mmCIF file of C-alpha atoms and ligand atoms in Angstrom:
data_model
loop_
_atom_site.group_PDB
_atom_site.id
_atom_site.type_symbol
_atom_site.label_atom_id
_atom_site.label_comp_id
_atom_site.label_asym_id
_atom_site.label_seq_id
_atom_site.Cartn_x
_atom_site.Cartn_y
_atom_site.Cartn_z
ATOM 1 C CA MET A 9 0.009 0.197 -0.009
ATOM 2 C CA SER A 10 1.612 3.465 -0.862
ATOM 3 C CA LYS A 11 0.563 6.935 -0.931
ATOM 4 C CA GLU A 12 0.361 6.670 -4.814
ATOM 5 C CA THR A 13 -3.017 4.440 -3.856
ATOM 6 C CA LEU A 14 -4.308 6.822 -1.614
ATOM 7 C CA ASP A 15 -4.160 9.620 -3.478
ATOM 8 C CA GLU A 16 -6.669 7.150 -5.889
ATOM 9 C CA LEU A 17 -8.322 6.398 -3.412
ATOM 10 C CA ILE A 18 -9.817 9.838 -2.762
ATOM 11 C CA ARG A 19 -9.746 11.294 -6.274
ATOM 12 C CA PRO A 20 -13.411 10.511 -6.374
ATOM 13 C CA LEU A 21 -13.960 11.890 -3.042
ATOM 14 C CA ILE A 22 -13.489 15.409 -3.808
ATOM 15 C CA LYS A 23 -16.586 17.791 -4.117
ATOM 16 C CA ASN A 24 -16.819 21.308 -5.023
ATOM 17 C CA SER A 25 -18.162 24.159 -2.937
ATOM 18 C CA VAL A 26 -18.165 27.236 -3.147
ATOM 19 C CA LYS A 27 -16.143 29.626 -0.303
ATOM 20 C CA LEU A 28 -17.243 32.945 1.073
ATOM 21 C CA THR A 29 -14.959 35.444 1.858
ATOM 22 C CA LEU A 30 -16.464 38.336 3.627
ATOM 23 C CA LYS A 31 -15.284 41.973 3.404
ATOM 24 C CA ALA A 32 -16.908 44.915 5.129
ATOM 25 C CA ASP A 33 -18.580 46.855 2.783
ATOM 26 C CA ASN A 34 -21.094 49.972 3.986
ATOM 27 C CA SER A 35 -23.081 49.082 0.768
ATOM 28 C CA ALA A 36 -24.132 45.786 2.135
ATOM 29 C CA VAL A 37 -26.263 47.914 4.976
ATOM 30 C CA THR A 38 -29.262 47.959 2.426
ATOM 31 C CA ALA A 39 -31.453 45.032 1.937
ATOM 32 C CA CYS A 40 -30.717 43.376 -1.507
ATOM 33 C CA CYS A 41 -30.942 39.912 -3.171
ATOM 34 C CA GLU A 42 -27.363 39.403 -3.037
ATOM 35 C CA ASN A 43 -24.955 36.997 -0.649
ATOM 36 C CA LYS A 44 -24.105 39.319 2.324
ATOM 37 C CA PHE A 45 -23.639 39.533 6.349
ATOM 38 C CA GLY A 46 -25.305 42.279 8.551
ATOM 39 C CA GLY A 47 -26.961 45.592 7.873
ATOM 40 C CA LEU A 48 -30.727 44.914 6.884
ATOM 41 C CA PRO A 49 -32.326 41.436 5.454
ATOM 42 C CA TYR A 50 -34.331 40.466 2.150
ATOM 43 C CA ALA A 51 -37.474 40.221 3.369
ATOM 44 C CA VAL A 52 -40.862 40.766 1.329
ATOM 45 C CA LYS A 53 -44.517 41.712 1.677
ATOM 46 C CA GLY A 54 -45.796 40.315 4.991
ATOM 47 C CA ASP A 55 -42.239 39.947 6.777
ATOM 48 C CA ILE A 56 -41.397 40.842 9.931
ATOM 49 C CA TRP A 57 -38.686 40.733 11.971
ATOM 50 C CA PRO A 58 -38.396 37.513 13.593
ATOM 51 C CA SER A 59 -38.349 37.732 17.666
ATOM 52 C CA CYS A 60 -37.143 34.575 19.486
ATOM 53 C CA PRO A 61 -39.913 32.526 21.040
ATOM 54 C CA THR A 62 -37.663 31.734 24.250
ATOM 55 C CA CYS A 63 -36.585 35.302 25.581
ATOM 56 C CA ARG A 64 -38.564 37.468 23.635
ATOM 57 C CA HIS A 65 -35.520 39.659 22.179
ATOM 58 C CA GLU A 66 -35.637 40.201 18.225
ATOM 59 C CA LEU A 67 -32.977 37.695 16.208
ATOM 60 C CA THR A 68 -29.950 39.035 14.970
ATOM 61 C CA PHE A 69 -29.962 39.024 11.168
ATOM 62 C CA ILE A 70 -26.386 36.850 10.161
ATOM 63 C CA SER A 71 -26.426 36.361 6.905
ATOM 64 C CA GLN A 72 -28.294 35.768 3.287
ATOM 65 C CA ILE A 73 -26.995 33.492 0.778
ATOM 66 C CA MET A 74 -27.820 32.504 -2.364
ATOM 67 C CA ASN A 75 -27.905 28.479 -3.274
ATOM 68 C CA GLU A 76 -25.486 27.264 -6.145
ATOM 69 C CA SER A 77 -27.928 27.698 -8.655
ATOM 70 C CA ALA A 78 -28.992 30.831 -7.710
ATOM 71 C CA GLU A 79 -32.675 30.083 -7.321
ATOM 72 C CA THR A 80 -33.140 30.528 -3.599
ATOM 73 C CA LEU A 81 -31.972 32.933 -1.202
ATOM 74 C CA PHE A 82 -31.401 31.587 2.596
ATOM 75 C CA VAL A 83 -31.530 34.252 5.323
ATOM 76 C CA PHE A 84 -30.315 33.309 8.781
ATOM 77 C CA TYR A 85 -31.488 34.659 11.946
ATOM 78 C CA TYR A 86 -29.586 33.694 15.347
ATOM 79 C CA CYS A 87 -30.853 34.486 19.133
ATOM 80 C CA PHE A 88 -27.163 35.270 20.638
ATOM 81 C CA GLU A 89 -29.121 36.050 24.150
ATOM 82 C CA CYS A 90 -30.190 32.211 24.118
ATOM 83 C CA PHE A 91 -27.690 31.074 22.210
ATOM 84 C CA PRO A 92 -28.693 27.729 20.487
ATOM 85 C CA TRP A 93 -26.097 24.927 20.126
ATOM 86 C CA GLY A 94 -28.395 22.962 17.919
ATOM 87 C CA LEU A 95 -29.561 20.450 20.697
ATOM 88 C CA GLY A 96 -32.874 18.690 20.667
ATOM 89 C CA ASP A 97 -34.256 20.234 23.796
ATOM 90 C CA GLU A 98 -34.014 23.705 22.266
ATOM 91 C CA GLU A 99 -37.326 25.599 21.499
ATOM 92 C CA GLN A 100 -38.092 26.038 17.728
ATOM 93 C CA GLY A 101 -37.359 29.470 16.730
ATOM 94 C CA GLN A 102 -33.998 30.646 18.480
ATOM 95 C CA TRP A 103 -32.749 30.620 15.470
ATOM 96 C CA LEU A 104 -34.268 30.883 11.885
ATOM 97 C CA ILE A 105 -33.330 30.118 8.163
ATOM 98 C CA LYS A 106 -36.274 31.467 5.442
ATOM 99 C CA GLN A 107 -35.702 30.847 2.376
ATOM 100 C CA TYR A 108 -37.009 33.054 -0.517
ATOM 101 C CA ASN A 109 -37.493 31.536 -3.973
ATOM 102 C CA LYS A 110 -36.347 33.912 -7.233
ATOM 103 C CA PRO A 111 -35.565 37.102 -4.647
ATOM 104 C CA SER A 112 -35.794 40.408 -6.499
ATOM 105 C CA THR A 113 -35.154 44.096 -5.938
ATOM 106 C CA GLU A 114 -38.514 44.646 -6.690
ATOM 107 C CA GLN A 115 -40.353 42.936 -3.898
ATOM 108 C CA ILE A 116 -37.916 43.840 -0.936
ATOM 109 C CA ILE A 117 -39.216 45.966 1.874
ATOM 110 C CA GLU A 118 -37.388 46.997 4.478
ATOM 111 C CA ILE A 119 -38.099 45.642 8.049
ATOM 112 C CA THR A 120 -36.402 46.910 11.061
ATOM 113 C CA ARG A 121 -35.447 46.041 14.743
ATOM 114 C CA ASN A 122 -37.700 48.052 17.652
ATOM 115 C CA THR A 123 -34.707 47.547 19.469
ATOM 116 C CA ASP A 124 -30.748 48.401 18.745
ATOM 117 C CA ASP A 125 -28.725 44.859 18.290
ATOM 118 C CA GLU A 126 -25.469 44.576 20.003
ATOM 119 C CA TYR A 127 -24.678 41.174 18.663
ATOM 120 C CA ALA A 128 -25.532 42.996 14.976
ATOM 121 C CA PRO A 129 -22.502 41.790 12.702
ATOM 122 C CA ASN A 130 -20.416 44.431 10.669
ATOM 123 C CA PRO A 131 -21.990 44.500 7.126
ATOM 124 C CA CYS A 132 -20.174 43.265 4.489
ATOM 125 C CA LYS A 133 -20.022 42.033 0.902
ATOM 126 C CA VAL A 134 -19.000 38.138 0.014
ATOM 127 C CA ILE A 135 -16.958 37.499 -2.689
ATOM 128 C CA SER A 136 -17.416 33.738 -3.833
ATOM 129 C CA SER A 137 -14.718 31.692 -5.126
ATOM 130 C CA ASN A 138 -14.917 27.887 -6.108
ATOM 131 C CA VAL A 139 -13.059 25.616 -3.934
ATOM 132 C CA LEU A 140 -12.526 21.395 -3.522
ATOM 133 C CA VAL A 141 -12.870 19.728 -0.763
ATOM 134 C CA LEU A 142 -12.597 16.953 1.162
ATOM 135 C CA PRO A 143 -13.836 15.278 4.513
ATOM 136 C CA ASP A 144 -11.716 16.300 7.722
ATOM 137 C CA TRP A 145 -10.028 13.359 9.505
ATOM 138 C CA GLU A 146 -13.514 13.366 11.992
ATOM 139 C CA GLY A 147 -15.863 13.059 8.892
ATOM 140 C CA LEU A 148 -13.815 11.103 6.699
ATOM 141 C CA ASP A 149 -15.178 7.432 8.119
ATOM 142 C CA SER A 150 -18.583 7.786 6.977
ATOM 143 C CA VAL A 151 -17.568 8.676 3.785
ATOM 144 C CA SER A 152 -15.294 6.184 3.129
ATOM 145 C CA THR A 153 -13.127 3.571 5.998
ATOM 146 C CA GLU A 154 -10.659 2.605 3.396
ATOM 147 C CA VAL A 155 -8.911 5.708 3.432
ATOM 148 C CA GLY A 156 -8.247 5.914 6.963
ATOM 149 C CA ARG A 157 -7.229 2.405 6.649
ATOM 150 C CA LEU A 158 -4.771 2.606 3.918
ATOM 151 C CA CYS A 159 -3.314 6.275 6.126
ATOM 152 C CA SER A 160 -3.085 4.091 9.601
ATOM 153 C CA GLU A 161 -1.324 1.694 7.315
ATOM 154 C CA ILE A 162 1.346 3.890 5.870
ATOM 155 C CA ASP A 163 1.609 5.287 9.183
ATOM 156 C CA ASP A 164 -0.114 4.242 12.354
ATOM 157 C CA ASP A 165 1.277 6.678 14.639
ATOM 158 C CA SER A 166 -0.210 9.647 12.969
ATOM 159 C CA PRO A 167 -2.310 8.541 10.153
ATOM 160 C CA TRP A 168 -3.869 12.082 9.862
ATOM 161 C CA GLU A 169 -1.139 13.712 8.874
ATOM 162 C CA ILE A 170 -0.978 11.521 5.791
ATOM 163 C CA TYR A 171 -4.070 12.509 5.003
ATOM 164 C CA ASP A 172 -3.509 15.842 5.822
ATOM 165 C CA GLU A 173 -0.927 15.843 3.314
ATOM 166 C CA ALA A 174 -2.916 13.727 0.792
ATOM 167 C CA VAL A 175 -5.801 16.616 0.969
ATOM 168 C CA GLU A 176 -3.139 19.332 0.152
ATOM 169 C CA LYS A 177 -1.635 17.563 -2.695
ATOM 170 C CA ALA A 178 -5.488 16.798 -4.210
ATOM 171 C CA ASP A 179 -4.927 21.138 -4.151
ATOM 172 C CA CYS A 180 -8.140 20.752 -1.821
ATOM 173 C CA LEU A 181 -8.559 23.368 0.632
ATOM 174 C CA ASN A 182 -7.325 22.041 4.081
ATOM 175 C CA ASP A 183 -8.778 24.830 6.124
ATOM 176 C CA TYR A 184 -11.855 26.395 8.591
ATOM 177 C CA ALA A 185 -13.785 28.524 5.804
ATOM 178 C CA THR A 186 -17.221 29.718 5.413
ATOM 179 C CA LEU A 187 -18.258 27.221 2.881
ATOM 180 C CA LEU A 188 -21.541 26.518 0.968
ATOM 181 C CA GLY A 189 -21.852 23.157 -0.108
ATOM 182 C CA GLY A 190 -18.911 20.344 -0.128
ATOM 183 C CA TYR A 191 -18.102 18.873 3.137
ATOM 184 C CA PRO A 192 -18.111 20.173 6.581
ATOM 185 C CA ARG A 193 -14.828 21.072 8.438
ATOM 186 C CA TYR A 194 -15.688 20.212 12.088
ATOM 187 C CA VAL A 195 -14.589 21.170 15.150
ATOM 188 C CA GLN A 196 -15.676 19.332 17.719
ATOM 189 C CA GLY A 197 -15.734 15.837 15.640
ATOM 190 C CA GLU A 198 -18.936 14.305 13.104
ATOM 191 C CA ALA A 199 -22.306 14.836 13.591
ATOM 192 C CA SER A 200 -24.907 13.795 11.973
ATOM 193 C CA HIS A 201 -28.887 14.850 11.838
ATOM 194 C CA LYS A 202 -31.966 13.043 10.807
ATOM 195 C CA CYS A 203 -34.964 15.161 9.476
ATOM 196 C CA SER A 204 -37.314 15.496 11.881
ATOM 197 C CA GLU A 205 -40.730 14.930 9.474
ATOM 198 C CA CYS A 206 -39.140 11.558 7.630
ATOM 199 C CA LYS A 207 -36.105 10.765 9.862
ATOM 200 C CA SER A 208 -33.898 10.618 6.603
ATOM 201 C CA GLU A 209 -30.277 11.416 7.028
ATOM 202 C CA MET A 210 -30.051 15.172 6.576
ATOM 203 C CA GLU A 211 -27.253 16.664 4.084
ATOM 204 C CA PHE A 212 -24.587 19.291 4.618
ATOM 205 C CA PHE A 213 -25.403 22.559 3.011
ATOM 206 C CA ALA A 214 -23.034 25.217 4.586
ATOM 207 C CA GLN A 215 -20.860 25.807 7.628
ATOM 208 C CA ILE A 216 -20.681 29.604 8.825
ATOM 209 C CA ASP A 217 -16.853 30.396 10.146
ATOM 210 C CA SER A 218 -16.113 33.376 13.159
ATOM 211 C CA GLU A 219 -15.616 35.784 10.833
ATOM 212 C CA ASP A 220 -13.324 38.993 12.032
ATOM 213 C CA GLU A 221 -14.874 40.850 9.063
ATOM 214 C CA ALA A 222 -18.174 40.672 10.277
ATOM 215 C CA ASN A 223 -17.819 40.616 13.698
ATOM 216 C CA ILE A 224 -19.273 37.238 14.307
ATOM 217 C CA MET A 225 -18.127 35.143 16.820
ATOM 218 C CA TRP A 226 -19.376 31.436 17.320
ATOM 219 C CA GLY A 227 -18.056 30.622 21.171
ATOM 220 C CA ASP A 228 -14.594 30.430 21.148
ATOM 221 C CA VAL A 229 -13.621 30.718 17.503
ATOM 222 C CA GLY A 230 -16.266 28.306 16.635
ATOM 223 C CA LEU A 231 -18.842 27.277 12.890
ATOM 224 C CA VAL A 232 -21.937 26.854 12.860
ATOM 225 C CA TYR A 233 -23.285 23.932 10.553
ATOM 226 C CA PHE A 234 -26.343 23.936 8.481
ATOM 227 C CA PHE A 235 -27.745 20.408 7.221
ATOM 228 C CA ARG A 236 -30.679 19.982 5.724
ATOM 229 C CA CYS A 237 -33.257 16.698 4.722
ATOM 230 C CA PRO A 238 -32.835 16.084 1.086
ATOM 231 C CA LYS A 239 -36.463 15.325 0.497
ATOM 232 C CA HIS A 240 -37.861 18.320 2.840
ATOM 233 C CA LYS A 241 -35.679 21.552 1.377
ATOM 234 C CA ASP A 242 -36.994 23.595 4.107
ATOM 235 C CA LYS A 243 -36.251 21.298 6.653
ATOM 236 C CA PHE A 244 -32.867 22.319 8.374
ATOM 237 C CA GLN A 245 -30.849 21.522 11.118
ATOM 238 C CA LEU A 246 -28.130 23.609 12.644
ATOM 239 C CA GLU A 247 -25.143 22.676 15.071
ATOM 240 C CA LEU A 248 -22.814 25.369 16.813
ATOM 241 C CA GLN A 249 -19.743 23.743 17.692
ATOM 242 C CA CYS A 250 -16.538 25.782 19.078
ATOM 243 C CA HIS A 251 -13.160 25.073 20.574
HETATM 244 ZN ZN1 ZN B 19 -33.822 33.808 22.554
HETATM 245 ZN ZN1 ZN B 20 -37.336 14.872 5.743
#
C-alpha cells in the first residue's frame, strides 16, 4: 500500500464547494438579493423582524446566502441571548432560516427592529470562489473507511498527517472557512442529524465560520453548520461547535 494508492482512493471523494470571503463594506447595509452579512435582511411583503420565542428578544440577522443554482436565497437569523447549539431540547425559533425563491429587488421591503442589536454583524459583502474539498479526518469514516485504514497502514502513529498531506496534494481546501456545499470541517467531531419529518439522514448544506471582518464569533472561534433534509428542502438543522 502506498501514497499513490491513497491519492487514487481520495480522488472520487473530492467535491466542489463555494468559499465565501467576507469584506466589510457599507453598501451591504441596505437590503438586497445578493450574498451578504449584516445590515438589513432581504424581506418581502408580510415579513416582520423575527423574535426569539424563548427570551422574546429580536433575533440577529446574520447572513443571506444564495444557493449554487442562484434560485433560492437563505436568510439566517440567530438569538445570541439564548445561544442555541442545535441540541434537541432547544425551543424552535431560537435560530431561523427563511427561504426565498427567485428573490428580486422589486419585491424587497424594509423590515427593521424595534430595539438596537448589540450583536449585529458588521455589514459585509461576500466574494465567492469555487474550491475543492475533501472530508476532514473526523468526517472521513462516514464517507470511506478504506482511506482511513490505508492512512493507518502508511503511518499508524499519525495517520491524520498522511491524510492531511494527501488533501493538500489534491489541491483541496485544508482550513476552516465559510462554505456553501461540499463537506463540513468539524471543530468537535462528526455530526449527523435526522429529518424530524421523515427521519432521513440530513445532508451538509453550509457552514459559517467565526468571521473577524463581520465581527461574528461562535463561542470560542467556533463554526455553525447547517444540514438539510434531501427530501424536505425547508427542513434545516443547525449545529454549533467551538473549541
Ligand atoms: Zn432567545
Ligand atoms: Zn425529511
